[in-house]
Short mmCIF file of C-alpha atoms in Angstrom, two decimals:
data_model
loop_
_atom_site.label_atom_id
_atom_site.label_comp_id
_atom_site.label_asym_id
_atom_site.label_seq_id
_atom_site.Cartn_x
_atom_site.Cartn_y
_atom_site.Cartn_z
CA PRO G 69 -8.40 33.04 9.82
CA PRO G 70 -10.40 29.81 10.04
CA ASN G 71 -10.63 29.14 6.28
CA HIS G 72 -6.92 29.65 5.61
CA LEU G 73 -4.48 26.80 5.02
CA PHE G 74 -1.21 27.25 6.91
CA ALA G 75 2.14 25.51 6.58
CA PHE G 76 5.49 25.85 8.31
CA ARG G 77 8.17 27.46 6.17
CA ASN G 78 11.86 27.46 7.06
CA ARG G 79 13.14 31.02 7.31
CA PRO G 80 16.48 32.34 8.58
CA GLU G 81 14.77 33.23 11.85
CA GLY G 82 13.42 29.69 12.21
CA LYS G 83 10.17 27.99 11.33
CA VAL G 84 7.41 30.43 10.46
CA LEU G 85 3.74 29.63 9.98
CA GLU G 86 2.55 31.16 6.72
CA THR G 87 -0.72 31.18 4.82
CA VAL G 88 -0.39 29.00 1.73
CA GLY G 89 -3.96 29.24 0.51
CA VAL G 90 -7.64 29.69 1.21
CA PHE G 91 -9.98 26.71 1.54
CA GLU G 92 -12.90 26.37 -0.85
CA ALA G 93 -16.17 24.48 -0.35
CA PRO G 94 -15.74 20.77 -1.25
CA LYS G 95 -17.74 19.72 -4.31
CA GLN G 96 -20.79 17.64 -3.48
CA HIS G 97 -21.47 17.02 -7.17
CA GLY G 98 -19.28 16.96 -10.24
CA LYS G 99 -15.55 16.43 -10.23
CA TYR G 100 -12.44 18.48 -9.61
CA GLU G 101 -10.51 19.71 -12.63
CA THR G 102 -6.85 19.35 -13.59
CA GLY G 103 -4.90 21.92 -11.59
CA GLN G 104 -7.10 21.87 -8.47
CA LEU G 105 -5.02 22.40 -5.30
CA PHE G 106 -6.10 20.38 -2.27
CA LEU G 107 -5.20 19.21 1.20
CA HIS G 108 -5.57 15.44 1.69
CA SER G 109 -8.27 14.98 4.34
CA VAL G 110 -6.71 11.77 5.73
CA PHE G 111 -2.94 12.17 5.29
CA GLY G 112 -2.78 15.96 5.45
CA TYR G 113 -0.44 16.58 2.52
CA ARG G 114 -0.76 19.38 -0.04
CA GLY G 115 -1.33 18.19 -3.59
CA ILE G 116 -2.63 19.07 -7.01
CA VAL G 117 -5.02 17.15 -9.28
CA LEU G 118 -3.49 15.90 -12.54
CA PHE G 119 -6.63 14.21 -13.89
CA PRO G 120 -9.67 12.22 -12.76
CA TRP G 121 -10.30 8.50 -13.30
CA GLN G 122 -13.66 6.78 -13.22
CA ALA G 123 -13.43 3.60 -11.14
CA ARG G 124 -15.90 0.88 -10.23
CA LEU G 125 -16.16 0.82 -6.45
CA TYR G 126 -17.17 -2.54 -4.96
CA ASP G 127 -18.24 -1.62 -1.44
CA ARG G 128 -19.00 -4.67 0.71
CA ASP G 129 -20.40 -2.44 3.44
CA VAL G 130 -23.34 -1.67 1.18
CA ALA G 131 -25.26 -4.91 0.82
CA SER G 132 -26.88 -5.41 -2.56
CA PRO G 133 -30.42 -6.77 -2.84
CA VAL G 134 -30.12 -10.56 -2.94
CA THR G 135 -32.21 -10.76 -6.09
CA GLU G 136 -29.59 -8.94 -8.14
CA LYS G 137 -26.84 -11.25 -9.28
CA SER G 138 -23.46 -9.63 -9.73
CA GLU G 139 -21.03 -11.28 -12.13
CA ASN G 140 -17.98 -9.60 -10.64
CA ALA G 141 -18.24 -10.73 -7.05
CA ALA G 142 -15.78 -13.38 -6.00
CA GLY G 143 -17.36 -16.46 -4.42
CA HIS G 144 -16.05 -17.70 -1.07
CA GLY G 145 -19.48 -17.41 0.52
CA SER G 146 -19.23 -13.64 0.59
CA LYS G 147 -22.10 -11.34 -0.15
CA GLU G 148 -22.57 -10.23 -3.71
CA VAL G 149 -21.48 -6.74 -4.55
CA LYS G 150 -22.37 -4.45 -7.41
CA GLY G 151 -19.84 -1.96 -8.66
CA LYS G 152 -20.74 1.73 -8.51
CA THR G 153 -18.95 4.39 -10.50
CA HIS G 154 -16.76 6.58 -8.32
CA THR G 155 -14.30 9.35 -9.12
CA TYR G 156 -10.65 8.97 -8.15
CA TYR G 157 -7.80 11.33 -9.01
CA GLN G 158 -4.19 11.01 -10.06
CA VAL G 159 -2.38 13.66 -8.02
CA LEU G 160 1.07 15.06 -7.27
CA ILE G 161 2.16 15.24 -3.62
CA ASP G 162 4.09 18.29 -2.45
CA ALA G 163 7.69 17.14 -1.85
CA ARG G 164 7.87 19.27 1.31
CA ASP G 165 5.12 17.11 2.83
CA CYS G 166 6.54 13.72 1.78
CA PRO G 167 8.84 13.35 4.84
CA HIS G 168 5.90 14.03 7.18
CA ILE G 169 3.62 11.40 5.65
CA SER G 170 6.20 8.70 4.89
CA GLN G 171 5.38 6.91 8.16
CA ARG G 172 1.70 6.73 7.19
CA SER G 173 1.72 6.39 3.43
CA GLN G 174 4.26 5.36 0.83
CA THR G 175 4.93 8.39 -1.31
CA GLU G 176 6.34 6.20 -4.10
CA ALA G 177 2.83 5.24 -5.01
CA VAL G 178 3.24 4.23 -8.64
CA THR G 179 5.53 1.46 -9.84
CA PHE G 180 5.90 -0.20 -13.20
CA LEU G 181 8.08 -2.77 -14.93
CA ALA G 182 11.02 -1.46 -16.91
CA ASN G 183 10.81 -1.39 -20.68
CA HIS G 184 14.10 -3.24 -21.28
CA ASP G 185 14.50 -6.89 -22.20
CA ASP G 186 17.69 -7.17 -20.17
CA SER G 187 16.23 -5.44 -17.13
CA ARG G 188 14.20 -6.87 -14.30
CA ALA G 189 13.89 -3.46 -12.73
CA LEU G 190 10.82 -2.07 -11.09
CA TYR G 191 10.59 1.69 -11.54
CA ALA G 192 8.92 3.93 -9.00
CA ILE G 193 7.59 7.42 -9.62
CA PRO G 194 7.80 9.34 -6.35
CA GLY G 195 5.10 11.68 -5.13
CA LEU G 196 2.17 10.33 -7.15
CA ASP G 197 -0.97 9.16 -5.42
CA TYR G 198 -4.53 8.00 -6.11
CA VAL G 199 -7.08 9.98 -4.18
CA SER G 200 -10.79 9.40 -3.72
CA HIS G 201 -13.17 12.33 -4.32
CA GLU G 202 -14.03 12.60 -0.62
CA ASP G 203 -10.32 12.77 0.36
CA ILE G 204 -10.02 16.20 -1.24
CA LEU G 205 -10.22 19.47 0.71
CA PRO G 206 -9.89 22.02 -2.12
CA TYR G 207 -8.05 25.30 -1.69
CA SER G 208 -6.82 28.14 -3.88
CA SER G 209 -3.49 29.96 -3.80
CA THR G 210 -1.97 33.03 -5.42
CA ASP G 211 1.40 31.26 -5.60
CA GLN G 212 2.38 30.45 -9.21
CA VAL G 213 4.31 27.35 -8.08
CA PRO G 214 2.31 26.27 -5.02
CA ILE G 215 3.37 22.59 -5.13
CA GLN G 216 6.99 21.48 -5.08
CA HIS G 217 7.38 18.39 -7.26
CA GLU G 218 9.87 17.65 -10.04
CA LEU G 219 7.00 17.10 -12.49
CA PHE G 220 4.92 20.16 -11.55
CA GLU G 221 6.26 22.58 -14.15
CA ARG G 222 6.64 19.80 -16.69
CA PHE G 223 2.99 18.85 -16.48
CA LEU G 224 1.24 22.11 -15.59
CA MET G 225 1.49 25.76 -16.49
CA TYR G 226 0.11 28.86 -14.83
CA ASP G 227 -2.74 30.63 -16.60
CA GLN G 228 -4.36 33.36 -14.55
CA THR G 229 -7.40 33.48 -16.84
CA LYS G 230 -8.40 29.94 -15.84
CA VAL G 231 -10.05 28.55 -12.71
CA PRO G 232 -8.11 26.78 -11.29
CA PRO G 233 -5.19 28.76 -12.76
CA PHE G 234 -3.07 25.72 -13.68
CA VAL G 235 -3.65 23.98 -16.99
CA ALA G 236 -2.32 20.73 -18.42
CA ARG G 237 0.67 20.99 -20.73
CA ASP G 238 0.85 18.76 -23.79
CA THR G 239 3.42 16.66 -21.91
CA LEU G 240 0.82 15.76 -19.26
CA CYS G 241 -1.74 14.78 -21.90
CA ALA G 242 0.87 12.72 -23.77
CA TRP G 243 2.06 11.03 -20.57
CA GLN G 244 -1.49 10.16 -19.53
CA GLU G 245 -2.26 8.81 -23.00
CA LYS G 246 0.94 6.78 -23.21
CA ASN G 247 0.93 5.34 -19.71
CA HIS G 248 -2.73 5.05 -18.86
CA PRO G 249 -2.67 1.23 -18.88
CA TRP G 250 -0.27 1.35 -15.90
CA LEU G 251 -1.90 4.30 -14.21
CA GLU G 252 -5.61 3.83 -14.74
CA LEU G 253 -7.37 2.23 -11.86
CA SER G 254 -10.53 0.44 -12.88
CA ASP G 255 -11.68 -1.40 -9.74
CA VAL G 256 -11.64 -0.35 -6.10
CA HIS G 257 -12.68 -2.83 -3.38
CA ARG G 258 -13.73 -1.81 0.12
CA GLU G 259 -14.87 -3.62 3.26
CA THR G 260 -15.12 -2.70 6.95
CA THR G 261 -14.68 -5.12 9.88
CA GLU G 262 -14.99 -3.90 13.48
CA ASN G 263 -14.55 -0.27 12.37
CA ILE G 264 -11.38 -1.00 10.37
CA ARG G 265 -11.95 -0.15 6.71
CA VAL G 266 -9.74 -1.85 4.10
CA THR G 267 -9.58 -0.39 0.58
CA VAL G 268 -7.75 -2.27 -2.20
CA ILE G 269 -6.88 -0.95 -5.67
CA PRO G 270 -5.25 -3.55 -7.98
CA PHE G 271 -3.29 -2.65 -11.14
CA TYR G 272 -2.06 -4.92 -13.90
CA MET G 273 1.62 -4.22 -14.64
CA GLY G 274 2.37 -6.47 -17.58
CA MET G 275 3.83 -9.85 -18.45
CA ARG G 276 7.39 -11.12 -18.38
CA GLU G 277 8.81 -14.22 -20.01
CA ALA G 278 10.93 -16.35 -17.70
CA GLN G 279 12.28 -19.88 -18.25
CA ASN G 280 9.91 -20.55 -21.16
CA SER G 281 6.86 -19.50 -19.16
CA HIS G 282 4.86 -16.32 -18.79
CA VAL G 283 4.77 -14.48 -15.49
CA TYR G 284 2.05 -11.85 -15.02
CA TRP G 285 2.58 -9.03 -12.52
CA TRP G 286 0.18 -6.83 -10.56
CA ARG G 287 0.63 -4.18 -7.95
CA TYR G 288 -2.03 -3.47 -5.37
CA CYS G 289 -2.45 -0.44 -3.17
CA ILE G 290 -4.04 -0.95 0.25
CA ARG G 291 -5.35 1.63 2.66
CA LEU G 292 -6.27 0.75 6.24
CA GLU G 293 -8.45 3.22 8.16
CA ASN G 294 -9.49 3.11 11.80
CA LEU G 295 -13.00 4.60 11.98
CA ASP G 296 -13.09 4.20 15.78
CA SER G 297 -11.31 6.03 18.60
CA GLU G 298 -9.70 2.86 20.04
CA VAL G 299 -6.01 2.41 19.25
CA VAL G 300 -5.18 -0.78 17.33
CA GLN G 301 -1.99 -2.20 15.83
CA LEU G 302 -1.62 -4.37 12.74
CA ARG G 303 0.33 -7.51 13.65
CA GLU G 304 -0.07 -10.08 10.84
CA ARG G 305 -1.25 -10.53 7.30
CA HIS G 306 -2.79 -13.71 5.91
CA TRP G 307 -3.32 -13.92 2.16
CA ARG G 308 -4.90 -16.52 -0.12
CA ILE G 309 -3.87 -16.14 -3.74
CA PHE G 310 -5.80 -18.15 -6.33
CA SER G 311 -4.43 -18.47 -9.85
CA LEU G 312 -6.45 -19.40 -12.93
CA SER G 313 -3.93 -22.20 -13.46
CA GLY G 314 -5.58 -23.85 -10.44
CA THR G 315 -3.04 -23.13 -7.70
CA LEU G 316 -4.00 -21.73 -4.31
CA GLU G 317 -1.20 -20.12 -2.34
CA THR G 318 -1.30 -19.10 1.31
CA VAL G 319 0.97 -16.31 2.51
CA ARG G 320 1.37 -15.49 6.19
CA GLY G 321 3.66 -12.88 7.63
CA ARG G 322 4.23 -10.26 10.28
CA GLY G 323 2.93 -6.78 9.57
CA VAL G 324 2.96 -5.27 6.08
CA VAL G 325 5.99 -3.93 4.15
CA GLY G 326 8.13 -4.56 7.22
CA ARG G 327 5.93 -2.40 9.43
CA GLU G 328 3.34 -2.98 12.14
CA PRO G 329 1.45 0.31 11.97
CA VAL G 330 -0.57 1.71 14.85
CA LEU G 331 -3.93 3.22 13.87
CA SER G 332 -5.08 5.84 16.37
CA LYS G 333 -7.55 8.72 16.43
CA GLU G 334 -4.69 11.13 15.67
CA GLN G 335 -3.26 9.00 12.85
CA PRO G 336 -6.14 6.79 11.74
CA ALA G 337 -4.83 5.58 8.36
CA PHE G 338 -1.95 3.69 6.78
CA GLN G 339 -1.42 3.13 3.05
CA TYR G 340 1.06 0.93 1.21
CA SER G 341 1.65 -0.85 -2.10
CA SER G 342 2.85 -4.36 -2.83
CA HIS G 343 3.25 -6.69 -5.80
CA VAL G 344 2.13 -10.16 -6.76
CA SER G 345 2.92 -12.40 -9.73
CA LEU G 346 1.03 -15.35 -11.19
CA GLN G 347 1.91 -17.88 -13.87
CA ALA G 348 -1.59 -17.39 -15.28
CA SER G 349 -3.24 -14.38 -16.88
CA SER G 350 -5.74 -13.95 -14.06
CA GLY G 351 -6.65 -14.95 -10.54
CA HIS G 352 -7.87 -13.41 -7.33
CA MET G 353 -6.74 -12.63 -3.79
CA TRP G 354 -8.41 -12.28 -0.43
CA GLY G 355 -7.41 -12.62 3.19
CA THR G 356 -7.28 -11.03 6.62
CA PHE G 357 -5.20 -8.63 8.67
CA ARG G 358 -4.82 -9.50 12.35
CA PHE G 359 -5.02 -6.50 14.67
CA GLU G 360 -4.17 -6.19 18.36
CA ARG G 361 -6.00 -4.05 20.92
CA PRO G 362 -4.28 -2.34 23.88
CA ASP G 363 -5.53 -5.11 26.21
CA GLY G 364 -3.67 -7.72 24.14
CA SER G 365 -6.74 -9.24 22.48
CA HIS G 366 -6.71 -9.84 18.73
CA PHE G 367 -9.28 -9.63 15.94
CA ASP G 368 -9.21 -10.34 12.21
CA VAL G 369 -10.16 -7.76 9.60
CA ARG G 370 -11.31 -9.02 6.21
CA ILE G 371 -9.49 -8.01 3.04
CA PRO G 372 -12.20 -7.86 0.36
CA PRO G 373 -11.72 -10.39 -2.47
CA PHE G 374 -10.38 -8.72 -5.59
CA SER G 375 -9.64 -10.09 -9.02
CA LEU G 376 -6.30 -9.91 -10.79
CA GLU G 377 -7.06 -9.40 -14.46
CA SER G 378 -4.59 -8.95 -17.27
CA ASN G 379 -5.92 -6.57 -19.86
CA LYS G 380 -6.89 -8.41 -22.97
CA ASP G 381 -5.28 -6.00 -25.39
CA GLU G 382 -1.51 -6.31 -25.54
CA LYS G 383 0.00 -3.22 -24.02
CA THR G 384 3.13 -1.48 -25.06
CA PRO G 385 5.44 -1.30 -22.05
CA PRO G 386 5.33 1.94 -20.07
CA SER G 387 7.44 4.82 -21.21
CA GLY G 388 9.48 6.67 -18.63
CA LEU G 389 9.32 10.34 -17.83
CA HIS G 390 12.20 11.33 -20.11
CA TRP G 391 11.69 12.23 -23.71
#
């Protein structure tokens, strides 16, 4: 049936296509609730909503009236941008789908600094993602454990009287409350050049003391989307990193995270996370990605300027997932 969501299941007789749910109409207004099952419209994985975040979206494709001065826009001769409130979601990715999307999107989407003085470790929580409202294709399922993820039954419980029938456990509420400084996205930056849309979400991760100085860490998540039918390949990155201490660093390199992804009509998007540290409590970054067309010609795609802010209130370091 056209409104059914199918997935391949491994059975003794081989791979079998089974119905895993029924699609619902996407919400034009309002937001999805905790426990909403969905298919990601860009990466195609099954997931479930843990909770919504309200973010400020700075969209450089929507020019603001020149008369309105925005305090948050970075300079560099770029047009001024006003932030608009937009709903994003913290979600769990179905572990069965992780291998299929790992070439297009890092499934270890959330990282944070370890809470140990003797440790320099960076922890990663697998199968968590940040999803924009329009990425969600909602569906319903009669399966009591429709998503396979180690945190599913720890965070959610089945309640057939509710719609959707999965409700937050106390552990989910406590985890959100405890870790929201490391999870909560506040600013999202977006810009399109020659039909390649770049979306950046920065996160402050905390401060470390090293050799009598303070080092501040951020992670940033970047999504590249090809809105055109022409195949292009990312070849180089070129970053400028400005620190409040007055330094300006230039970083050039091949590809991103060791990859040179191809963006095609069939697989139009690529998403990854990276980290940056400054010896000052704030700064900003901007730059370009160089893409190559099939005929060998190149073009540069702008990375929208985004600020690196350390939250003013001193945070307690993140707590892990074990109590």
